[in-house]
Amino acid sequence: MLGNMMQQPLLISSIIRQAATLAPNAQIVSRRIEGDIHRYTFADCYQRSCRLAHALRELGIESGDRIGTLAWNGYRHVELYYAISGIGAIVHTVNPRLFAQQIEYIVNHAEDNVLFVDLTFVPLLNELAGKLPSVKLIVLLCDEDHAPAQTNFNFVCYESLLEDRSEAFDWPEFDENNAACLCYTSGTTGNPKGVLYSHRSTVIHALASCTPNALNLSRNSVVLPVVPMYHVSAWGLPYSGLIAGCKLVLPGAQLDGASLFELIEKENVNLALGVPTVWLTLLEYLDKIGRKLPSEIIVAVGGAAAPLALAEALREKHGVYLMPLWGMTETSPLATFGGRTPEMEQMTIEQRNRIQTSAGRAIYGIELEIFDDDDNPLPHDGRESGQLRVRGSWVMQRYFRADDDATINGWFDTGDVATLDSEGYLRIVDRKKDVVKSGGEWISSIALENAALSHDSVREACVIGVPHKKWDERPLLLVVLVENHALDKKSITAHLAERVAKWWLPDDIVAVDELPHTATGKLHKVPLREKYRGHYQ
Ligand code: AMP
């Protein structure tokens, strides 16, 4: 027997529609690329999203079309999130920190129709001009006064697109399982892969993120997502923040310590979210100027393990709680949270440190399990480690345009190696996927190795991630040289610089006589990671 309740679909347009009536005066504060602070309300955001929706319709955008964004965290990007998905199209957030060729691959693979681009990325677009056949229109996120005088491509200005449009829009109703957002990840092997979120998964993820054991969002929250809107929707905060009626503080392109501290202080931020590197940089700045964070702020850390030194510095110098999080692009991304619990009050510092440097624990809606190599589940004893798998309503089933299901017996294999303890705390101890994560962004070891191999002097190349105090990990390139060649680090680095993004360049290159291999002939990186663990200390 079926239940008798309404079948109201969970659509992203319902979030902004209701936010405009439930919390019309809640603010979105943005540091603009133009340099000033912009401030408006949810009601204003709704009206401009309606205007944008009309503009998109007039451009002929249809349901299922992909619309790319190359943009920082700011109010116009929020409007794009709502208007694009709201009319049934798909907002494709492109990571502008990738190398131009990767962006070319991603935009072409997604077949984006229109690109909305912050002024910062005009040089990148100049480089890509003529290489993106599916893109019919480029919209620069500015008004006519700020438009660049010369570009290699035609464009229209965002503010002109919005002019003279109605501030009301009749949002269409459709199946909640329709696609809403697309985000590519390089956190796997091979080419970047797209994760295609549905309206349903996005809304459920946002609702779950608001709950008290997750981010505990409410009208009292003032939230600073430093995590970018181009990387897994800034952990869903443009959605959850509007559901909860939070004040949202969007930092734009200025992520240095001084700029972030100014926003935290002036806007009374009480929840700030980002990768460890951001907070290490901020604390370094505060040490230098002899200032403290407001003690009521919670600093949520994810994307990489929270370093013990960060948890300690936040607690001891600033009286601030570090909340660990774990998730991935494929999990929308938030899956686990390490919020304060009543038991913590009775704990020793060591016990607290252990929780704060864990990856938190799952909330309702997410299940975690660890498996051995024969697919047997392992005990949750905090000691035995295995392949971490996850399932839930906001976890991916298959990659965009891939035929194969990406799950194993109904579980998504994360590529992380982890332990789980009896209370459900997760600890990531290693990674099966062959990538380096630096400052929260992926560096492909394989792409670097291939680039190195095309250098005359390199016979074999191996890239490993080595722990780094500031960036969490940095790449180290190990090379076996062609006979009678000497190691010329400068020449190899220059060669790589023509092929990969600057921030991907290995911090060091070491020549070795030989590299270890597995029985199947693959590079065996485990002993190398162990051997070079202290290389960047
Ligand atoms: P992304 O898809 O870029 O969000 O990256 C997800 C990956 O980042 C995970 O699979 C982990 O390898 C890593 N990661 C995220 N959060 C944590 C954490 N709290 N501790 C350790 N690794 C993490």
Short mmCIF file of N, CA and C in Angstrom, two decimals, residues 213 339-347 361:
data_model
loop_
_atom_site.label_atom_id
_atom_site.label_comp_id
_atom_site.label_asym_id
_atom_site.label_seq_id
_atom_site.Cartn_x
_atom_site.Cartn_y
_atom_site.Cartn_z
N ASN A 213 23.82 17.99 13.96
CA ASN A 213 25.06 17.20 14.03
C ASN A 213 25.93 17.36 12.79
N GLY A 339 31.55 17.37 14.77
CA GLY A 339 31.09 18.45 15.66
C GLY A 339 31.37 18.15 17.13
N ARG A 340 31.26 19.20 17.94
CA ARG A 340 31.47 19.07 19.39
C ARG A 340 30.38 18.18 19.98
N THR A 341 30.76 17.32 20.93
CA THR A 341 29.76 16.48 21.60
C THR A 341 29.87 16.72 23.11
N PRO A 342 28.82 16.39 23.87
CA PRO A 342 28.89 16.59 25.32
C PRO A 342 30.01 15.77 25.93
N GLU A 343 30.28 14.56 25.37
CA GLU A 343 31.34 13.70 25.95
C GLU A 343 32.70 14.37 25.88
N MET A 344 32.86 15.24 24.92
CA MET A 344 34.18 15.85 24.72
C MET A 344 34.62 16.66 25.94
N GLU A 345 33.64 17.20 26.64
CA GLU A 345 33.97 18.02 27.82
C GLU A 345 34.77 17.20 28.84
N GLN A 346 34.49 15.89 28.92
CA GLN A 346 35.18 15.03 29.91
C GLN A 346 36.48 14.44 29.35
N MET A 347 36.77 14.70 28.11
CA MET A 347 37.91 14.01 27.48
C MET A 347 39.24 14.68 27.79
N ARG A 361 32.33 11.75 11.70
CA ARG A 361 31.52 10.55 11.52
C ARG A 361 30.29 10.85 10.66
#
